[in-house]
Amino acid sequence: MGVQVDGTVAAGWEGVREEFTDFATTQAVPPEAQLAVRHRGRLVVDLWAGEDTDGDTLSGVYSITKGAAHLVVALLVQEGVLDLERPVSAYWPEFTGYGNERLTLRQLISHQSGLINTPEGFTLGEVADDALIAARLAGQKPYWEPGTAYGYHAFVIGALTGEVVRRATGKSLQEVYEERIRAPYGLDLYLGLPAELEPRWKPVLPQVPTAEGLAALVAGPVPPKLMETAFNWHIKPAMDLVGFANDPGVKSRGPASAGGTGTARGVAGLFAAAIGEQAGRPALLTPATAAEFAKLHTPGDDLVTPDKDHFGLGFEQQPAVGPQAFGHCGASGGLGFADPVTGVAYGYTRRRFNFPGGAAAENGPLTAAVLKAARG
């Protein structure tokens, strides 16, 4: 039995509502999902579906948070505060040993450091603390020679880049995001949820794997050995991804790798602000900066996930959208991206965790419907 779809779409975007409705109302378990799309700054899709989710519901967005974190880095690079070609150690002298001192900021934010975790891993309390993660990883032996390969730094990339931001600006990445991006643009996407917004928060929900999901997992590519380490599954007890997003410390501190809290409107608003005028303010990024951060920086195989040709600068490639698009998915199934060519900014969140994790399959037809309307 399906659930009701609520919300609005602008004229010409009815096909997106149809696609969202087809998905949401045919699920055995409500997805508790939100979809928001901005086109050239205008909110044209604002939909939600679930028994306990509306358009204002806040929940964990996982690695969509990396989009917010690396938009901070892109803005600081654009302003000359950070230099992509400068060694990380020039900002952070303790970042040294094993070739770490030669790693450039460009290489760091494209997941090339090899510092995906520590052998002993991090507890849930520790993984919420970016400063602690950065201190532990400085001087750590990497899992491959820095700058020679790449692999997804799932729970630590925001702490590493955040430490560079802190050394260069004197403020945490979360503080810069709040002052320069979230507050000015009025975004419902937080790196540290304010206590007064707690009544709007609802937890990420587990999902029992379906037979089809298990079959797809078995038939899919074998995960690389380092995936267990990067996702903090090499310790006992292994990281519980649902528990991570719902942890009070993660929610309140907003670790920059995966600890953000928000709505689909907030995600779409973030990416809309990156590429175009929003809330009466100019785009955060110039076309040149957006193009540089979207450009493929990691050809070949990811050593941590089964992905190929995975990253621009911090952002994930969006091949289904176009070569100039940039964004990031979230473990529960969400996705956010910006496409300068069509002027689309897309935000999709779901509280019902998508097994086995990563951008949920429905993003494919939803994105196709969005692009069709935008190009129509």
GROMACS .gro file of C-alpha atoms in nm:
model
  376
    1MET     CA    1   0.000   0.000   0.000
    2GLY     CA    2   0.138   0.339  -0.098
    3VAL     CA    3   0.131   0.673   0.076
    4GLN     CA    4   0.004   1.016  -0.020
    5VAL     CA    5   0.230   1.260  -0.204
    6ASP     CA    6   0.199   1.623  -0.095
    7GLY     CA    7   0.349   1.949  -0.214
    8THR     CA    8   0.353   2.152  -0.533
    9VAL     CA    9   0.517   2.176  -0.873
   10ALA     CA   10   0.527   2.468  -1.115
   11ALA     CA   11   0.363   2.453  -1.456
   12GLY     CA   12   0.573   2.242  -1.690
   13TRP     CA   13   0.714   2.029  -1.408
   14GLU     CA   14   0.417   1.795  -1.370
   15GLY     CA   15   0.622   1.505  -1.508
   16VAL     CA   16   0.848   1.523  -1.204
   17ARG     CA   17   0.549   1.489  -0.972
   18GLU     CA   18   0.428   1.191  -1.173
   19GLU     CA   19   0.767   1.020  -1.143
   20PHE     CA   20   0.791   1.093  -0.770
   21THR     CA   21   0.437   0.967  -0.717
   22ASP     CA   22   0.498   0.648  -0.916
   23PHE     CA   23   0.791   0.569  -0.692
   24ALA     CA   24   0.659   0.680  -0.354
   25THR     CA   25   0.317   0.520  -0.378
   26THR     CA   26   0.441   0.177  -0.488
   27GLN     CA   27   0.683   0.113  -0.202
   28ALA     CA   28   0.602  -0.158   0.051
   29VAL     CA   29   0.749   0.064   0.323
   30PRO     CA   30   0.705   0.445   0.306
   31PRO     CA   31   1.034   0.606   0.195
   32GLU     CA   32   0.977   0.919   0.408
   33ALA     CA   33   1.124   1.121   0.121
   34GLN     CA   34   1.143   1.485   0.012
   35LEU     CA   35   1.223   1.626  -0.333
   36ALA     CA   36   1.298   1.992  -0.407
   37VAL     CA   37   1.423   2.144  -0.732
   38ARG     CA   38   1.521   2.499  -0.810
   39HIS     CA   39   1.549   2.613  -1.171
   40ARG     CA   40   1.746   2.930  -1.228
   41GLY     CA   41   1.680   3.018  -0.863
   42ARG     CA   42   1.303   2.953  -0.863
   43LEU     CA   43   1.157   2.671  -0.655
   44VAL     CA   44   0.972   2.461  -0.915
   45VAL     CA   45   0.937   2.127  -0.732
   46ASP     CA   46   0.854   2.090  -0.362
   47LEU     CA   47   0.723   1.740  -0.284
   48TRP     CA   48   0.722   1.494   0.003
   49ALA     CA   49   0.582   1.150   0.081
   50GLY     CA   50   0.560   0.938   0.394
   51GLU     CA   51   0.351   0.865   0.699
   52ASP     CA   52   0.564   1.089   0.922
   53THR     CA   53   0.743   1.334   0.690
   54ASP     CA   54   0.644   1.674   0.555
   55GLY     CA   55   0.829   1.946   0.368
   56ASP     CA   56   0.969   2.095   0.690
   57THR     CA   57   1.097   1.770   0.842
   58LEU     CA   58   1.467   1.786   0.928
   59SER     CA   59   1.681   1.473   0.932
   60GLY     CA   60   2.036   1.353   0.875
   61VAL     CA   61   2.159   1.398   0.515
   62TYR     CA   62   2.484   1.201   0.550
   63SER     CA   63   2.747   1.278   0.284
   64ILE     CA   64   2.541   1.546   0.114
   65THR     CA   65   2.715   1.734   0.395
   66LYS     CA   66   3.036   1.707   0.191
   67GLY     CA   67   2.873   1.932  -0.069
   68ALA     CA   68   2.832   2.206   0.192
   69ALA     CA   69   3.185   2.153   0.324
   70HIS     CA   70   3.350   2.170  -0.015
   71LEU     CA   71   3.145   2.470  -0.119
   72VAL     CA   72   3.319   2.646   0.173
   73VAL     CA   73   3.656   2.533   0.035
   74ALA     CA   74   3.564   2.643  -0.319
   75LEU     CA   75   3.462   2.987  -0.194
   76LEU     CA   76   3.789   3.030  -0.002
   77VAL     CA   77   3.993   2.918  -0.303
   78GLN     CA   78   3.805   3.164  -0.523
   79GLU     CA   79   3.887   3.445  -0.279
   80GLY     CA   80   4.256   3.353  -0.260
   81VAL     CA   81   4.242   3.251   0.106
   82LEU     CA   82   4.335   2.896   0.005
   83ASP     CA   83   4.566   2.786  -0.277
   84LEU     CA   84   4.498   2.449  -0.441
   85GLU     CA   85   4.864   2.401  -0.536
   86ARG     CA   86   5.004   2.473  -0.191
   87PRO     CA   87   5.105   2.178   0.029
   88VAL     CA   88   4.861   2.104   0.308
   89SER     CA   89   5.157   2.117   0.547
   90ALA     CA   90   5.207   2.486   0.464
   91TYR     CA   91   4.876   2.553   0.642
   92TRP     CA   92   4.901   2.265   0.891
   93PRO     CA   93   5.265   2.194   0.990
   94GLU     CA   94   5.175   1.880   1.186
   95PHE     CA   95   5.048   1.719   0.865
   96THR     CA   96   5.374   1.546   0.786
   97GLY     CA   97   5.559   1.216   0.746
   98TYR     CA   98   5.515   0.930   0.498
   99GLY     CA   99   5.492   1.180   0.212
  100ASN     CA  100   5.199   1.365   0.368
  101GLU     CA  101   5.404   1.685   0.366
  102ARG     CA  102   5.411   1.682  -0.016
  103LEU     CA  103   5.035   1.645  -0.059
  104THR     CA  104   4.870   1.953  -0.209
  105LEU     CA  105   4.532   2.091  -0.114
  106ARG     CA  106   4.408   1.992  -0.462
  107GLN     CA  107   4.508   1.632  -0.394
  108LEU     CA  108   4.365   1.632  -0.043
  109ILE     CA  109   4.017   1.744  -0.139
  110SER     CA  110   4.004   1.495  -0.427
  111HIS     CA  111   4.045   1.208  -0.177
  112GLN     CA  112   4.407   1.129  -0.259
  113SER     CA  113   4.571   1.148   0.085
  114GLY     CA  114   4.527   0.782   0.178
  115LEU     CA  115   4.431   0.888   0.531
  116ILE     CA  116   4.095   0.714   0.527
  117ASN     CA  117   4.099   0.613   0.896
  118THR     CA  118   4.327   0.488   1.171
  119PRO     CA  119   4.392   0.118   1.243
  120GLU     CA  120   4.200   0.148   1.570
  121GLY     CA  121   3.914   0.343   1.411
  122PHE     CA  122   3.688   0.595   1.581
  123THR     CA  123   3.407   0.555   1.831
  124LEU     CA  124   3.074   0.720   1.757
  125GLY     CA  125   3.160   0.997   1.999
  126GLU     CA  126   3.494   1.053   1.830
  127VAL     CA  127   3.363   1.051   1.475
  128ALA     CA  128   3.145   1.351   1.566
  129ASP     CA  129   3.459   1.552   1.656
  130ASP     CA  130   3.636   1.690   1.347
  131ALA     CA  131   3.921   1.842   1.550
  132LEU     CA  132   3.995   1.509   1.716
  133ILE     CA  133   3.992   1.324   1.382
  134ALA     CA  134   4.229   1.579   1.228
  135ALA     CA  135   4.472   1.555   1.521
  136ARG     CA  136   4.473   1.174   1.504
  137LEU     CA  137   4.533   1.168   1.129
  138ALA     CA  138   4.814   1.426   1.122
  139GLY     CA  139   5.135   1.224   1.098
  140GLN     CA  140   4.942   0.897   1.049
  141LYS     CA  141   5.077   0.645   0.799
  142PRO     CA  142   4.841   0.655   0.498
  143TYR     CA  143   4.690   0.347   0.339
  144TRP     CA  144   4.859   0.433   0.007
  145GLU     CA  145   5.131   0.676  -0.100
  146PRO     CA  146   4.975   1.023  -0.089
  147GLY     CA  147   4.887   1.166  -0.429
  148THR     CA  148   4.938   0.839  -0.623
  149ALA     CA  149   4.578   0.708  -0.604
  150TYR     CA  150   4.241   0.801  -0.464
  151GLY     CA  151   3.973   0.647  -0.245
  152TYR     CA  152   3.664   0.773  -0.069
  153HIS     CA  153   3.750   0.927   0.271
  154ALA     CA  154   3.397   0.862   0.398
  155PHE     CA  155   3.407   0.989   0.757
  156VAL     CA  156   3.727   1.197   0.761
  157ILE     CA  157   3.753   1.419   0.451
  158GLY     CA  158   3.556   1.701   0.616
  159ALA     CA  159   3.783   1.689   0.921
  160LEU     CA  160   4.097   1.706   0.704
  161THR     CA  161   3.979   1.990   0.481
  162GLY     CA  162   3.817   2.153   0.783
  163GLU     CA  163   4.149   2.168   0.963
  164VAL     CA  164   4.301   2.348   0.665
  165VAL     CA  165   4.010   2.595   0.676
  166ARG     CA  166   4.064   2.648   1.049
  167ARG     CA  167   4.438   2.709   1.010
  168ALA     CA  168   4.380   2.956   0.723
  169THR     CA  169   4.085   3.149   0.867
  170GLY     CA  170   4.096   3.099   1.244
  171LYS     CA  171   3.741   2.961   1.230
  172SER     CA  172   3.600   2.612   1.199
  173LEU     CA  173   3.456   2.503   0.866
  174GLN     CA  174   3.117   2.489   1.037
  175GLU     CA  175   3.151   2.853   1.148
  176VAL     CA  176   3.250   2.970   0.800
  177TYR     CA  177   2.961   2.776   0.648
  178GLU     CA  178   2.713   2.932   0.891
  179GLU     CA  179   2.841   3.288   0.846
  180ARG     CA  180   2.912   3.289   0.473
  181ILE     CA  181   2.661   3.045   0.326
  182ARG     CA  182   2.381   2.906   0.543
  183ALA     CA  183   2.262   3.219   0.723
  184PRO     CA  184   2.292   3.469   0.434
  185TYR     CA  185   2.105   3.241   0.195
  186GLY     CA  186   1.854   3.120   0.455
  187LEU     CA  187   1.931   2.753   0.394
  188ASP     CA  188   1.752   2.477   0.583
  189LEU     CA  189   2.073   2.273   0.594
  190TYR     CA  190   2.280   2.281   0.911
  191LEU     CA  191   2.628   2.170   1.016
  192GLY     CA  192   2.520   2.151   1.378
  193LEU     CA  193   2.144   2.159   1.439
  194PRO     CA  194   2.033   2.452   1.660
  195ALA     CA  195   1.847   2.338   1.971
  196GLU     CA  196   1.543   2.548   1.883
  197LEU     CA  197   1.490   2.341   1.566
  198GLU     CA  198   1.477   2.008   1.750
  199PRO     CA  199   1.094   1.989   1.729
  200ARG     CA  200   1.126   1.963   1.348
  201TRP     CA  201   1.385   1.681   1.361
  202LYS     CA  202   1.294   1.319   1.298
  203PRO     CA  203   1.528   1.019   1.294
  204VAL     CA  204   1.662   0.822   1.001
  205LEU     CA  205   1.478   0.488   0.992
  206PRO     CA  206   1.622   0.144   0.921
  207GLN     CA  207   1.501  -0.053   0.623
  208VAL     CA  208   1.485  -0.429   0.603
  209PRO     CA  209   1.661  -0.541   0.281
  210THR     CA  210   1.427  -0.666   0.011
  211ALA     CA  211   1.496  -0.983  -0.186
  212GLU     CA  212   1.558  -0.765  -0.493
  213GLY     CA  213   1.802  -0.546  -0.299
  214LEU     CA  214   1.997  -0.846  -0.172
  215ALA     CA  215   2.011  -0.997  -0.521
  216ALA     CA  216   2.144  -0.670  -0.665
  217LEU     CA  217   2.407  -0.652  -0.393
  218VAL     CA  218   2.527  -1.008  -0.460
  219ALA     CA  219   2.534  -0.947  -0.835
  220GLY     CA  220   2.713  -0.615  -0.800
  221PRO     CA  221   3.086  -0.547  -0.784
  222VAL     CA  222   3.283  -0.686  -0.492
  223PRO     CA  223   3.361  -0.403  -0.246
  224PRO     CA  224   3.733  -0.321  -0.220
  225LYS     CA  225   3.908  -0.435   0.101
  226LEU     CA  226   3.965  -0.076   0.213
  227MET     CA  227   3.593  -0.002   0.217
  228GLU     CA  228   3.562  -0.174   0.556
  229THR     CA  229   3.832   0.053   0.697
  230ALA     CA  230   3.703   0.377   0.546
  231PHE     CA  231   3.351   0.321   0.676
  232ASN     CA  232   3.470   0.237   1.029
  233TRP     CA  233   3.349  -0.122   0.996
  234HIS     CA  234   3.688  -0.269   1.089
  235ILE     CA  235   3.626  -0.210   1.460
  236LYS     CA  236   3.393  -0.379   1.707
  237PRO     CA  237   3.117  -0.286   1.720
  238ALA     CA  238   3.122  -0.172   1.357
  239MET     CA  239   2.982   0.168   1.269
  240ASP     CA  240   2.601   0.165   1.258
  241LEU     CA  241   2.514   0.411   0.981
  242VAL     CA  242   2.156   0.464   1.097
  243GLY     CA  243   2.275   0.518   1.454
  244PHE     CA  244   2.540   0.762   1.331
  245ALA     CA  245   2.289   1.006   1.179
  246ASN     CA  246   2.063   0.986   1.483
  247ASP     CA  247   2.338   1.032   1.741
  248PRO     CA  248   2.284   1.351   1.948
  249GLY     CA  249   2.653   1.444   1.927
  250VAL     CA  250   2.663   1.408   1.550
  251LYS     CA  251   2.342   1.608   1.514
  252SER     CA  252   2.455   1.892   1.740
  253ARG     CA  253   2.817   1.919   1.619
  254GLY     CA  254   2.761   1.862   1.246
  255PRO     CA  255   3.088   1.687   1.147
  256ALA     CA  256   3.169   1.808   0.797
  257SER     CA  257   3.202   1.468   0.632
  258ALA     CA  258   2.852   1.333   0.694
  259GLY     CA  259   2.689   1.497   0.996
  260GLY     CA  260   2.465   1.759   0.837
  261THR     CA  261   2.093   1.792   0.909
  262GLY     CA  262   1.846   1.941   0.667
  263THR     CA  263   1.557   1.924   0.423
  264ALA     CA  264   1.544   1.871   0.049
  265ARG     CA  265   1.466   2.242   0.017
  266GLY     CA  266   1.787   2.318   0.204
  267VAL     CA  267   1.991   2.087  -0.020
  268ALA     CA  268   1.847   2.235  -0.339
  269GLY     CA  269   1.898   2.584  -0.200
  270LEU     CA  270   2.265   2.511  -0.127
  271PHE     CA  271   2.338   2.405  -0.482
  272ALA     CA  272   2.123   2.684  -0.628
  273ALA     CA  273   2.328   2.939  -0.433
  274ALA     CA  274   2.648   2.786  -0.571
  275ILE     CA  275   2.562   2.855  -0.935
  276GLY     CA  276   2.307   3.137  -0.951
  277GLU     CA  277   2.138   3.429  -0.782
  278GLN     CA  278   1.951   3.321  -0.474
  279ALA     CA  279   1.772   3.512  -0.197
  280GLY     CA  280   1.865   3.837  -0.370
  281ARG     CA  281   2.234   3.747  -0.356
  282PRO     CA  282   2.474   3.664  -0.639
  283ALA     CA  283   2.604   3.313  -0.704
  284LEU     CA  284   2.866   3.199  -0.455
  285LEU     CA  285   3.091   3.064  -0.729
  286THR     CA  286   3.205   3.219  -1.054
  287PRO     CA  287   3.159   2.999  -1.362
  288ALA     CA  288   3.536   2.940  -1.369
  289THR     CA  289   3.546   2.822  -1.008
  290ALA     CA  290   3.242   2.599  -1.053
  291ALA     CA  291   3.398   2.444  -1.364
  292GLU     CA  292   3.728   2.377  -1.186
  293PHE     CA  293   3.561   2.206  -0.890
  294ALA     CA  294   3.333   2.002  -1.117
  295LYS     CA  295   3.612   1.883  -1.347
  296LEU     CA  296   3.719   1.518  -1.310
  297HIS     CA  297   4.026   1.492  -1.089
  298THR     CA  298   4.025   1.117  -1.020
  299PRO     CA  299   4.023   0.903  -1.335
  300GLY     CA  300   4.030   0.527  -1.282
  301ASP     CA  301   3.926   0.308  -0.992
  302ASP     CA  302   3.837   0.429  -0.644
  303LEU     CA  303   4.038   0.215  -0.397
  304VAL     CA  304   3.763   0.232  -0.133
  305THR     CA  305   3.433   0.199  -0.322
  306PRO     CA  306   3.348   0.016  -0.646
  307ASP     CA  307   3.321   0.351  -0.828
  308LYS     CA  308   3.526   0.474  -1.123
  309ASP     CA  309   3.606   0.831  -1.234
  310HIS     CA  310   3.454   0.943  -0.907
  311PHE     CA  311   3.554   1.293  -0.794
  312GLY     CA  312   3.601   1.650  -0.900
  313LEU     CA  313   3.739   1.867  -0.620
  314GLY     CA  314   3.550   1.734  -0.319
  315PHE     CA  315   3.229   1.692  -0.521
  316GLU     CA  316   3.117   1.371  -0.690
  317GLN     CA  317   3.091   1.352  -1.065
  318GLN     CA  318   2.733   1.355  -1.199
  319PRO     CA  319   2.758   1.167  -1.532
  320ALA     CA  320   2.380   1.129  -1.563
  321VAL     CA  321   2.348   1.508  -1.560
  322GLY     CA  322   2.649   1.640  -1.752
  323PRO     CA  323   3.023   1.715  -1.731
  324GLN     CA  324   2.974   2.053  -1.563
  325ALA     CA  325   2.739   1.925  -1.293
  326PHE     CA  326   2.867   1.867  -0.940
  327GLY     CA  327   2.714   1.735  -0.620
  328HIS     CA  328   2.715   1.461  -0.362
  329CYS     CA  329   2.497   1.172  -0.253
  330GLY     CA  330   2.411   1.063   0.099
  331ALA     CA  331   2.415   0.713   0.248
  332SER     CA  332   2.042   0.694   0.322
  333GLY     CA  333   1.964   0.746  -0.047
  334GLY     CA  334   1.965   1.123  -0.088
  335LEU     CA  335   2.135   1.334  -0.354
  336GLY     CA  336   2.210   1.699  -0.417
  337PHE     CA  337   2.362   1.855  -0.727
  338ALA     CA  338   2.395   2.171  -0.932
  339ASP     CA  339   2.403   2.188  -1.312
  340PRO     CA  340   2.520   2.524  -1.448
  341VAL     CA  341   2.414   2.427  -1.801
  342THR     CA  342   2.042   2.379  -1.727
  343GLY     CA  343   2.033   2.597  -1.415
  344VAL     CA  344   1.899   2.306  -1.211
  345ALA     CA  345   1.968   2.259  -0.840
  346TYR     CA  346   1.836   1.926  -0.711
  347GLY     CA  347   1.777   1.810  -0.354
  348TYR     CA  348   1.643   1.467  -0.259
  349THR     CA  349   1.638   1.328   0.095
  350ARG     CA  350   1.496   1.013   0.247
  351ARG     CA  351   1.468   0.911   0.610
  352ARG     CA  352   1.406   0.544   0.530
  353PHE     CA  353   1.760   0.417   0.479
  354ASN     CA  354   1.818   0.281   0.132
  355PHE     CA  355   1.982  -0.061   0.146
  356PRO     CA  356   2.278  -0.106   0.096
  357GLY     CA  357   2.347   0.273   0.097
  358GLY     CA  358   2.435   0.554  -0.141
  359ALA     CA  359   2.219   0.742  -0.391
  360ALA     CA  360   1.892   0.549  -0.415
  361ALA     CA  361   1.786   0.408  -0.752
  362GLU     CA  362   1.488   0.642  -0.778
  363ASN     CA  363   1.727   0.934  -0.828
  364GLY     CA  364   1.785   0.810  -1.184
  365PRO     CA  365   1.429   0.852  -1.316
  366LEU     CA  366   1.371   1.156  -1.095
  367THR     CA  367   1.680   1.329  -1.236
  368ALA     CA  368   1.577   1.237  -1.591
  369ALA     CA  369   1.233   1.389  -1.537
  370VAL     CA  370   1.386   1.704  -1.387
  371LEU     CA  371   1.626   1.752  -1.677
  372LYS     CA  372   1.350   1.689  -1.930
  373ALA     CA  373   1.139   1.964  -1.774
  374ALA     CA  374   1.435   2.202  -1.747
  375ARG     CA  375   1.522   2.154  -2.114
  376GLY     CA  376   1.161   2.160  -2.227
   0.00000   0.00000   0.00000
